[in-house]
Amino acid sequence: MFNLNEADRKFTEEMWSKIDNKMKAVVPRTVGKIPSKSENGKFDNMVEKDITWWTNGFWPGMMWLLYVGTKNDIYKNAAEIAEEQLDAAFSEYDLLHHDVGFMWNISSGVNYRLFGGKKSKVRTSIAADILASRYNASGKFIRAWNEDKVGWVIIDCMMNIPILYWASREYNDPRFKYIAMNHADTVMKTHIRPDGSVNHIVNLDTVTGEPIESFGGQGYCDGSSWSRGQAWAIYGYVLSYIHTGKQEYLDTAKSVAHYFISCVCGDWLPRADFRCPDEPVIYDSTAGACAACGMLEIARCVGEHEKKLYLNAALNILKAMEKEFCCWDDTVDSILGMGTGAYHESPQERHTPIIYGDYFFIEAIYKLKGFDMLFW
Ligand code: GLY
């Protein structure tokens, strides 16, 4: 539970009730879809477009956040329907990749942790097995993608590995945890820079695990700092700390958070990359929402004298984004606008609502409300 002042408590209560009111209107017309983006105020449907798409866990995850926070069965029902629809992705095995953690940990994983159902346990276990099978035991890393990218490791995977910590506990089998920790240890050396900024993609030697080359990936260029990648590192490392107690993971999360805060503390609205030309200004709200969740978890982990920095930064980001980017009109499906998938995508594709922006915005408010079931 956070010790919020009167104004921050009011903000949190107002946000939670706006989210619930809006979603009570959006959910009945969305059940049966798994949204990824929205266009002209209407969600798309990845059940038709691509059931293996990496973001397909966020809609059921959002439904579970709302269910835990309200106990309203419309959210439970929507989450369970999406979880069943996701089963079709297992039949497309060769299209799956490391993002099985994103896809199943917050969908079937949360369902299982809430209700203990066997089907949900099996789905989450298969996802954990697939992720573990991508581990390179010589290089000590989890490969991200398929085809010829055998040594490509991306910072995003820090958000996938919590499903391995779950499997380790569930099956009382430390192998899953060793894989997750070895991966996290490698990435601390290969992706996190001394100043707290983070590489998106590094190609590692498949035998030694030594870096061969790095790429800018979804950021501006090699050596720049893609803001959502910084957010994946903040939240990913504090989650690894929570699951293992290893101090270096918390220190890493704090170091990247300090860097992130230094890059946004002007207007608290995150650009898509923190090291890019001043113009054009390209925002990525999803980076802010995910970083805020990570900062709130850091605030829970540090001592009393340190908490304020992370709590206030998270609140400043959420408040600024709410003012500039949120839409509370319940005829519009999405909440948080101004998400950007990648710095170099076309101007028409930038600055749109993306499902994980809504997911992390809601998760941040859920945390501020004091709900303490950890979804990752
Ligand atoms: N995991 C891919 C992305 O953050 O866009």
PDB file of C-alpha atoms in Angstrom, residues 88-225:
ATOM      1  CA  ALA A  88      -5.057 -21.529 -31.406  1.00  0.00           C
ATOM      2  CA  ALA A  89      -1.593 -19.941 -31.110  1.00  0.00           C
ATOM      3  CA  PHE A  90      -0.118 -23.179 -29.730  1.00  0.00           C
ATOM      4  CA  SER A  91      -0.979 -24.893 -33.041  1.00  0.00           C
ATOM      5  CA  GLU A  92       1.198 -22.305 -34.799  1.00  0.00           C
ATOM      6  CA  TYR A  93       4.211 -23.452 -32.808  1.00  0.00           C
ATOM      7  CA  ASP A  94       6.825 -22.420 -35.371  1.00  0.00           C
ATOM      8  CA  LEU A  95       5.557 -18.821 -35.271  1.00  0.00           C
ATOM      9  CA  LEU A  96       5.924 -18.560 -31.496  1.00  0.00           C
ATOM     10  CA  HIS A  97       8.968 -16.858 -29.977  1.00  0.00           C
ATOM     11  CA  HIS A  98      10.201 -15.571 -26.610  1.00  0.00           C
ATOM     12  CA  ASP A  99       7.077 -13.428 -26.146  1.00  0.00           C
ATOM     13  CA  VAL A 100       5.158 -16.458 -24.899  1.00  0.00           C
ATOM     14  CA  GLY A 101       5.776 -14.906 -21.459  1.00  0.00           C
ATOM     15  CA  PHE A 102       3.891 -11.734 -22.378  1.00  0.00           C
ATOM     16  CA  MET A 103       1.139 -13.835 -23.982  1.00  0.00           C
ATOM     17  CA  TRP A 104       0.364 -16.337 -21.229  1.00  0.00           C
ATOM     18  CA  ASN A 105       1.714 -15.094 -17.891  1.00  0.00           C
ATOM     19  CA  ILE A 106      -0.924 -12.368 -17.513  1.00  0.00           C
ATOM     20  CA  SER A 107      -3.730 -14.357 -19.188  1.00  0.00           C
ATOM     21  CA  SER A 108      -3.821 -18.045 -18.192  1.00  0.00           C
ATOM     22  CA  GLY A 109      -1.131 -17.449 -15.546  1.00  0.00           C
ATOM     23  CA  VAL A 110      -3.259 -14.975 -13.629  1.00  0.00           C
ATOM     24  CA  ASN A 111      -6.375 -17.137 -14.081  1.00  0.00           C
ATOM     25  CA  TYR A 112      -4.504 -20.095 -12.595  1.00  0.00           C
ATOM     26  CA  ARG A 113      -3.148 -18.079  -9.677  1.00  0.00           C
ATOM     27  CA  LEU A 114      -6.667 -16.812  -8.943  1.00  0.00           C
ATOM     28  CA  PHE A 115      -8.722 -19.973  -9.435  1.00  0.00           C
ATOM     29  CA  GLY A 116      -6.318 -22.915  -9.786  1.00  0.00           C
ATOM     30  CA  GLY A 117      -7.931 -24.354 -12.955  1.00  0.00           C
ATOM     31  CA  LYS A 118      -6.067 -27.190 -14.650  1.00  0.00           C
ATOM     32  CA  LYS A 119      -6.451 -25.874 -18.215  1.00  0.00           C
ATOM     33  CA  SER A 120      -4.961 -22.530 -17.225  1.00  0.00           C
ATOM     34  CA  LYS A 121      -2.094 -24.280 -15.459  1.00  0.00           C
ATOM     35  CA  VAL A 122      -1.353 -26.377 -18.557  1.00  0.00           C
ATOM     36  CA  ARG A 123      -1.390 -23.334 -20.863  1.00  0.00           C
ATOM     37  CA  THR A 124       0.970 -21.405 -18.601  1.00  0.00           C
ATOM     38  CA  SER A 125       3.250 -24.429 -18.215  1.00  0.00           C
ATOM     39  CA  ILE A 126       3.489 -24.973 -21.984  1.00  0.00           C
ATOM     40  CA  ALA A 127       4.400 -21.303 -22.426  1.00  0.00           C
ATOM     41  CA  ALA A 128       7.104 -21.602 -19.742  1.00  0.00           C
ATOM     42  CA  ASP A 129       8.468 -24.758 -21.424  1.00  0.00           C
ATOM     43  CA  ILE A 130       8.599 -23.030 -24.807  1.00  0.00           C
ATOM     44  CA  LEU A 131      10.483 -20.094 -23.298  1.00  0.00           C
ATOM     45  CA  ALA A 132      12.902 -22.391 -21.439  1.00  0.00           C
ATOM     46  CA  SER A 133      13.525 -24.329 -24.671  1.00  0.00           C
ATOM     47  CA  ARG A 134      14.890 -21.145 -26.262  1.00  0.00           C
ATOM     48  CA  TYR A 135      17.762 -21.003 -23.767  1.00  0.00           C
ATOM     49  CA  ASN A 136      21.304 -21.235 -25.100  1.00  0.00           C
ATOM     50  CA  ALA A 137      23.165 -23.119 -22.360  1.00  0.00           C
ATOM     51  CA  SER A 138      26.621 -22.228 -23.666  1.00  0.00           C
ATOM     52  CA  GLY A 139      26.056 -18.499 -24.237  1.00  0.00           C
ATOM     53  CA  LYS A 140      23.702 -18.285 -21.197  1.00  0.00           C
ATOM     54  CA  PHE A 141      20.906 -16.345 -22.878  1.00  0.00           C
ATOM     55  CA  ILE A 142      17.382 -16.783 -24.230  1.00  0.00           C
ATOM     56  CA  ARG A 143      17.133 -16.181 -27.950  1.00  0.00           C
ATOM     57  CA  ALA A 144      14.425 -13.739 -28.929  1.00  0.00           C
ATOM     58  CA  TRP A 145      13.377 -14.491 -32.465  1.00  0.00           C
ATOM     59  CA  ASN A 146      13.418 -17.283 -35.032  1.00  0.00           C
ATOM     60  CA  GLU A 147      14.889 -17.702 -38.521  1.00  0.00           C
ATOM     61  CA  ASP A 148      18.642 -17.088 -38.557  1.00  0.00           C
ATOM     62  CA  LYS A 149      18.728 -14.805 -35.508  1.00  0.00           C
ATOM     63  CA  VAL A 150      20.316 -17.417 -33.259  1.00  0.00           C
ATOM     64  CA  GLY A 151      22.246 -14.963 -31.072  1.00  0.00           C
ATOM     65  CA  TRP A 152      19.801 -12.051 -31.000  1.00  0.00           C
ATOM     66  CA  VAL A 153      18.831 -11.033 -27.494  1.00  0.00           C
ATOM     67  CA  ILE A 154      16.447  -8.153 -26.861  1.00  0.00           C
ATOM     68  CA  ILE A 155      15.812  -6.221 -23.666  1.00  0.00           C
ATOM     69  CA  ASP A 156      12.049  -6.901 -23.934  1.00  0.00           C
ATOM     70  CA  CYS A 157      12.694 -10.497 -22.799  1.00  0.00           C
ATOM     71  CA  MET A 158      13.171  -9.258 -19.235  1.00  0.00           C
ATOM     72  CA  MET A 159       9.361  -9.064 -19.133  1.00  0.00           C
ATOM     73  CA  ASN A 160       9.025 -12.638 -20.425  1.00  0.00           C
ATOM     74  CA  ILE A 161      11.182 -14.362 -17.832  1.00  0.00           C
ATOM     75  CA  PRO A 162       8.852 -13.941 -14.821  1.00  0.00           C
ATOM     76  CA  ILE A 163       6.853 -16.899 -16.220  1.00  0.00           C
ATOM     77  CA  LEU A 164       9.998 -18.994 -15.571  1.00  0.00           C
ATOM     78  CA  TYR A 165      10.109 -17.895 -11.919  1.00  0.00           C
ATOM     79  CA  TRP A 166       6.476 -18.997 -11.673  1.00  0.00           C
ATOM     80  CA  ALA A 167       7.262 -22.417 -13.231  1.00  0.00           C
ATOM     81  CA  SER A 168      10.171 -22.874 -10.862  1.00  0.00           C
ATOM     82  CA  ARG A 169       7.952 -22.321  -7.829  1.00  0.00           C
ATOM     83  CA  GLU A 170       4.986 -24.247  -9.221  1.00  0.00           C
ATOM     84  CA  TYR A 171       6.993 -27.382 -10.047  1.00  0.00           C
ATOM     85  CA  ASN A 172       9.572 -26.964  -7.299  1.00  0.00           C
ATOM     86  CA  ASP A 173      12.188 -27.180 -10.056  1.00  0.00           C
ATOM     87  CA  PRO A 174      15.078 -24.694  -9.957  1.00  0.00           C
ATOM     88  CA  ARG A 175      16.014 -25.234 -13.625  1.00  0.00           C
ATOM     89  CA  PHE A 176      13.522 -22.586 -14.762  1.00  0.00           C
ATOM     90  CA  LYS A 177      14.905 -20.066 -12.285  1.00  0.00           C
ATOM     91  CA  TYR A 178      18.503 -20.806 -13.302  1.00  0.00           C
ATOM     92  CA  ILE A 179      17.599 -20.095 -16.933  1.00  0.00           C
ATOM     93  CA  ALA A 180      15.867 -16.833 -16.016  1.00  0.00           C
ATOM     94  CA  MET A 181      18.713 -15.664 -13.742  1.00  0.00           C
ATOM     95  CA  ASN A 182      21.470 -16.645 -16.177  1.00  0.00           C
ATOM     96  CA  HIS A 183      19.647 -14.687 -18.875  1.00  0.00           C
ATOM     97  CA  ALA A 184      19.165 -11.661 -16.597  1.00  0.00           C
ATOM     98  CA  ASP A 185      22.862 -11.790 -15.589  1.00  0.00           C
ATOM     99  CA  THR A 186      24.006 -11.919 -19.222  1.00  0.00           C
ATOM    100  CA  VAL A 187      21.753  -9.024 -20.238  1.00  0.00           C
ATOM    101  CA  MET A 188      23.053  -6.892 -17.338  1.00  0.00           C
ATOM    102  CA  LYS A 189      26.496  -7.170 -18.976  1.00  0.00           C
ATOM    103  CA  THR A 190      25.512  -6.940 -22.627  1.00  0.00           C
ATOM    104  CA  HIS A 191      22.533  -4.564 -22.776  1.00  0.00           C
ATOM    105  CA  ILE A 192      22.701  -2.210 -19.768  1.00  0.00           C
ATOM    106  CA  ARG A 193      25.159   0.616 -20.348  1.00  0.00           C
ATOM    107  CA  PRO A 194      27.172   2.183 -17.491  1.00  0.00           C
ATOM    108  CA  ASP A 195      25.041   5.375 -17.622  1.00  0.00           C
ATOM    109  CA  GLY A 196      21.801   3.458 -17.048  1.00  0.00           C
ATOM    110  CA  SER A 197      20.647   3.561 -20.659  1.00  0.00           C
ATOM    111  CA  VAL A 198      19.900   0.322 -22.479  1.00  0.00           C
ATOM    112  CA  ASN A 199      20.579  -1.311 -25.859  1.00  0.00           C
ATOM    113  CA  HIS A 200      17.509  -2.745 -27.549  1.00  0.00           C
ATOM    114  CA  ILE A 201      19.119  -5.603 -29.528  1.00  0.00           C
ATOM    115  CA  VAL A 202      22.514  -7.244 -29.078  1.00  0.00           C
ATOM    116  CA  ASN A 203      23.723 -10.152 -31.193  1.00  0.00           C
ATOM    117  CA  LEU A 204      25.656 -12.491 -28.898  1.00  0.00           C
ATOM    118  CA  ASP A 205      28.202 -15.148 -29.741  1.00  0.00           C
ATOM    119  CA  THR A 206      26.308 -18.417 -29.416  1.00  0.00           C
ATOM    120  CA  VAL A 207      29.255 -20.169 -27.736  1.00  0.00           C
ATOM    121  CA  THR A 208      30.713 -17.513 -25.427  1.00  0.00           C
ATOM    122  CA  GLY A 209      27.752 -15.155 -24.984  1.00  0.00           C
ATOM    123  CA  GLU A 210      30.069 -12.224 -25.797  1.00  0.00           C
ATOM    124  CA  PRO A 211      28.485  -9.300 -27.693  1.00  0.00           C
ATOM    125  CA  ILE A 212      29.228  -9.237 -31.428  1.00  0.00           C
ATOM    126  CA  GLU A 213      27.197  -6.212 -32.507  1.00  0.00           C
ATOM    127  CA  SER A 214      24.289  -4.094 -31.301  1.00  0.00           C
ATOM    128  CA  PHE A 215      21.332  -2.633 -33.202  1.00  0.00           C
ATOM    129  CA  GLY A 216      19.014   0.305 -32.570  1.00  0.00           C
ATOM    130  CA  GLY A 217      15.994  -1.952 -33.148  1.00  0.00           C
ATOM    131  CA  GLN A 218      12.783  -0.048 -32.500  1.00  0.00           C
ATOM    132  CA  GLY A 219      14.727   3.038 -31.420  1.00  0.00           C
ATOM    133  CA  TYR A 220      16.363   5.810 -33.444  1.00  0.00           C
ATOM    134  CA  CYS A 221      19.737   4.154 -34.146  1.00  0.00           C
ATOM    135  CA  ASP A 222      22.456   1.979 -32.706  1.00  0.00           C
ATOM    136  CA  GLY A 223      23.652   3.669 -29.500  1.00  0.00           C
ATOM    137  CA  SER A 224      20.394   5.584 -28.983  1.00  0.00           C
ATOM    138  CA  SER A 225      17.912   4.782 -26.245  1.00  0.00           C
TER     139      SER A 225
END
